[in-house]
């Protein structure tokens, strides 16, 4: 019998005493949350210094999957951003589908080579062009049968052996239904790729 609990002489027994306080039980520990505001790239990259100033560091292991619908402003309204079956981003504009593409450049013959075929009723817009040449030649870019560049000298003495052209927000726009064609004046290997979209 615990101290402080009386013995009952009538029954010569005592019941199991109930604790009057629960100090022996472990209390819940409430974590102290502390935040550090980072306002510059320097502070973010120097995270070790920031952590030294925090007495407790908590790491969340919760992984969340977020499914969201994205919209973008267009003129005086909004359009929905969607993905194509192969994972590229496409945009629906008044029923017109922008379909991105990535096409390999790999040919060794002289004359015209179609790199990206035209699509009826739509235009090819080129956002990037990269290629190298295996020997001396003149390269001309074409909108179907129409030249859109002059003959560019590559591969000769003191001449570049290729080029990288990024058109960014101002893509090279071809005519409706016309293919993107590269002409090489001589039979040398031309290798690279072109990116863009069809609208």
Short mmCIF file of C-alpha atoms in Angstrom, two decimals:
data_model
loop_
_atom_site.label_atom_id
_atom_site.label_comp_id
_atom_site.label_asym_id
_atom_site.label_seq_id
_atom_site.Cartn_x
_atom_site.Cartn_y
_atom_site.Cartn_z
CA UNK A 1 0.00 0.00 0.00
CA UNK A 2 1.30 3.44 -0.91
CA UNK A 3 1.91 6.03 1.78
CA UNK A 4 -1.08 8.27 2.42
CA UNK A 5 -3.66 5.54 1.75
CA UNK A 6 -5.38 4.26 4.91
CA UNK A 7 -5.87 0.59 5.86
CA UNK A 8 -9.51 -0.44 6.39
CA UNK A 9 -9.60 -2.39 9.73
CA UNK A 10 -13.10 -3.69 9.11
CA UNK A 11 -12.03 -5.70 6.13
CA UNK A 12 -8.35 -5.79 6.86
CA UNK A 13 -7.80 -4.85 3.25
CA UNK A 14 -6.93 -1.88 1.22
CA UNK A 15 -7.79 -1.19 -2.41
CA UNK A 16 -5.18 -0.38 -4.96
CA UNK A 17 -4.54 3.32 -4.56
CA UNK A 18 -5.23 5.61 -7.50
CA UNK A 19 -2.48 8.15 -8.10
CA UNK A 20 -3.55 11.64 -7.21
CA UNK A 21 -1.07 13.23 -9.59
CA UNK A 22 0.36 12.08 -12.90
CA UNK A 23 3.79 13.65 -12.64
CA UNK A 24 5.38 10.30 -13.42
CA UNK A 25 3.85 10.26 -16.91
CA UNK A 26 5.90 11.66 -19.75
CA UNK A 27 4.51 14.92 -21.01
CA UNK A 28 4.08 15.72 -24.69
CA UNK A 29 6.92 17.80 -26.02
CA UNK A 30 5.74 20.69 -28.12
CA UNK A 31 8.34 21.54 -30.78
CA UNK A 32 9.41 25.13 -30.97
CA UNK A 33 9.11 26.28 -34.55
CA UNK A 34 11.61 28.79 -35.74
CA UNK A 35 11.74 30.28 -39.20
CA UNK A 36 14.58 31.91 -41.06
CA UNK A 37 13.72 34.32 -43.81
CA UNK A 38 16.02 34.03 -46.80
CA UNK A 39 15.83 36.91 -49.22
CA UNK A 40 18.81 36.46 -51.47
CA UNK A 41 20.57 33.81 -53.54
CA UNK A 42 23.64 34.19 -51.31
CA UNK A 43 21.63 33.25 -48.21
CA UNK A 44 20.10 30.23 -49.94
CA UNK A 45 23.46 28.92 -51.21
CA UNK A 46 25.04 29.51 -47.78
CA UNK A 47 22.43 27.38 -46.02
CA UNK A 48 24.93 25.86 -43.56
CA UNK A 49 25.53 29.25 -41.99
CA UNK A 50 21.77 29.76 -41.66
CA UNK A 51 21.28 26.38 -39.97
CA UNK A 52 23.91 27.15 -37.35
CA UNK A 53 21.58 29.83 -36.01
CA UNK A 54 18.63 27.47 -35.50
CA UNK A 55 18.48 25.47 -32.26
CA UNK A 56 16.21 22.80 -33.72
CA UNK A 57 16.00 21.58 -37.28
CA UNK A 58 12.98 19.62 -38.52
CA UNK A 59 12.85 17.79 -41.84
CA UNK A 60 9.49 16.93 -43.36
CA UNK A 61 9.25 13.58 -45.10
CA UNK A 62 5.81 14.23 -46.55
CA UNK A 63 5.70 13.86 -50.32
CA UNK A 64 2.67 15.30 -52.05
CA UNK A 65 1.45 14.84 -55.58
CA UNK A 66 -0.23 17.92 -56.95
CA UNK A 67 -2.50 17.79 -59.97
CA UNK A 68 -3.11 21.25 -61.29
CA UNK A 69 -4.58 22.93 -64.32
CA UNK A 70 -2.45 25.72 -65.71
CA UNK A 71 -3.77 28.74 -67.55
CA UNK A 72 -1.93 31.59 -69.21
CA UNK A 73 -2.95 35.11 -70.12
CA UNK A 74 -3.49 35.68 -73.82
CA UNK A 75 -4.57 39.07 -75.19
CA UNK A 76 -7.70 39.95 -73.18
CA UNK A 77 -8.41 36.43 -71.93
CA UNK A 78 -6.82 33.17 -70.83
CA UNK A 79 -5.91 29.86 -72.45
CA UNK A 80 -5.39 26.43 -70.90
CA UNK A 81 -1.93 24.91 -71.01
CA UNK A 82 -1.92 21.23 -71.93
CA UNK A 83 0.56 18.49 -72.72
CA UNK A 84 0.89 16.36 -75.82
CA UNK A 85 0.96 12.55 -75.64
CA UNK A 86 4.78 12.54 -75.65
CA UNK A 87 5.05 14.95 -72.72
CA UNK A 88 5.66 18.22 -74.56
CA UNK A 89 3.73 21.32 -73.65
CA UNK A 90 1.10 22.50 -76.10
CA UNK A 91 -1.21 25.49 -76.03
CA UNK A 92 -4.74 25.74 -77.41
CA UNK A 93 -5.39 29.10 -79.00
CA UNK A 94 -8.88 29.58 -80.42
CA UNK A 95 -8.95 26.00 -81.64
CA UNK A 96 -5.39 26.09 -83.05
CA UNK A 97 -2.99 23.58 -81.50
CA UNK A 98 0.67 24.42 -81.01
CA UNK A 99 2.61 21.18 -81.25
CA UNK A 100 6.30 21.38 -80.29
CA UNK A 101 8.85 19.31 -82.18
CA UNK A 102 12.48 18.26 -82.02
CA UNK A 103 13.92 16.96 -85.31
CA UNK A 104 17.34 15.49 -85.99
CA UNK A 105 19.50 16.88 -88.81
CA UNK A 106 21.56 14.10 -90.36
CA UNK A 107 22.36 14.04 -94.07
CA UNK A 108 25.43 13.91 -96.31
CA UNK A 109 24.14 14.68 -99.78
CA UNK A 110 24.30 17.85 -101.86
CA UNK A 111 21.15 19.82 -102.65
CA UNK A 112 17.90 20.20 -100.74
CA UNK A 113 17.07 18.01 -97.72
CA UNK A 114 13.69 18.30 -96.01
CA UNK A 115 14.24 18.48 -92.27
CA UNK A 116 10.65 19.04 -91.12
CA UNK A 117 7.71 18.39 -93.43
CA UNK A 118 5.00 21.01 -93.75
CA UNK A 119 1.47 20.53 -92.39
CA UNK A 120 -1.60 21.56 -94.36
CA UNK A 121 -3.17 24.74 -93.01
CA UNK A 122 -0.45 25.28 -90.39
CA UNK A 123 2.91 26.99 -90.10
CA UNK A 124 6.27 25.77 -88.85
CA UNK A 125 7.90 28.11 -86.36
CA UNK A 126 11.55 27.40 -85.60
CA UNK A 127 12.82 28.33 -82.15
CA UNK A 128 16.31 26.82 -82.30
CA UNK A 129 18.77 25.48 -84.85
CA UNK A 130 22.08 23.73 -84.24
CA UNK A 131 24.31 22.00 -86.78
CA UNK A 132 27.89 21.20 -87.74
CA UNK A 133 29.42 20.34 -91.10
CA UNK A 134 31.96 17.65 -91.89
CA UNK A 135 33.67 19.63 -94.65
CA UNK A 136 33.55 22.77 -96.74
CA UNK A 137 30.09 23.66 -98.05
CA UNK A 138 27.56 26.47 -98.30
CA UNK A 139 24.38 26.04 -96.24
CA UNK A 140 21.12 27.76 -97.23
CA UNK A 141 17.96 27.61 -95.11
CA UNK A 142 14.70 27.37 -97.06
CA UNK A 143 10.97 27.90 -96.59
CA UNK A 144 9.86 25.10 -98.89
CA UNK A 145 11.41 26.09 -102.23
CA UNK A 146 12.11 29.71 -101.18
CA UNK A 147 15.42 30.76 -99.66
CA UNK A 148 15.18 32.37 -96.23
CA UNK A 149 18.93 32.80 -95.86
CA UNK A 150 21.77 33.45 -98.21
CA UNK A 151 24.39 30.73 -98.76
CA UNK A 152 26.43 30.58 -95.55
CA UNK A 153 30.07 29.40 -95.82
CA UNK A 154 31.06 26.61 -93.43
CA UNK A 155 33.89 24.17 -93.01
CA UNK A 156 36.57 25.89 -95.12
CA UNK A 157 39.80 27.54 -94.04
CA UNK A 158 39.08 30.24 -91.43
CA UNK A 159 35.34 29.43 -91.63
CA UNK A 160 33.11 28.14 -88.83
CA UNK A 161 32.25 24.45 -88.79
CA UNK A 162 28.70 24.95 -87.59
CA UNK A 163 26.28 27.26 -85.87
CA UNK A 164 23.85 27.56 -82.96
CA UNK A 165 20.85 29.84 -83.46
CA UNK A 166 18.33 30.44 -80.68
CA UNK A 167 15.32 32.46 -81.79
CA UNK A 168 13.75 32.70 -78.33
CA UNK A 169 10.49 34.63 -78.31
CA UNK A 170 10.77 35.55 -82.01
CA UNK A 171 10.65 32.23 -83.87
CA UNK A 172 11.56 31.90 -87.52
CA UNK A 173 8.14 31.56 -89.15
CA UNK A 174 7.68 29.62 -92.37
CA UNK A 175 4.81 29.96 -94.81
CA UNK A 176 1.62 27.95 -94.38
CA UNK A 177 2.05 24.24 -95.22
CA UNK A 178 5.71 24.70 -96.20
CA UNK A 179 8.55 22.43 -95.11
CA UNK A 180 11.78 23.46 -93.44
CA UNK A 181 14.55 22.60 -95.91
CA UNK A 182 18.34 22.81 -95.63
CA UNK A 183 20.42 23.03 -98.79
CA UNK A 184 24.07 21.99 -98.82
CA UNK A 185 26.08 23.04 -101.88
CA UNK A 186 28.43 20.04 -101.57
CA UNK A 187 28.08 16.45 -100.39
CA UNK A 188 29.41 16.68 -96.83
CA UNK A 189 28.01 15.40 -93.55
CA UNK A 190 25.63 17.88 -91.88
CA UNK A 191 24.55 16.96 -88.34
CA UNK A 192 22.48 18.68 -85.66
CA UNK A 193 18.89 19.33 -84.67
CA UNK A 194 16.07 21.85 -84.98
CA UNK A 195 13.40 22.74 -82.41
CA UNK A 196 10.16 24.59 -82.82
CA UNK A 197 6.43 24.14 -83.00
CA UNK A 198 3.65 23.84 -85.57
CA UNK A 199 0.63 26.12 -85.35
#
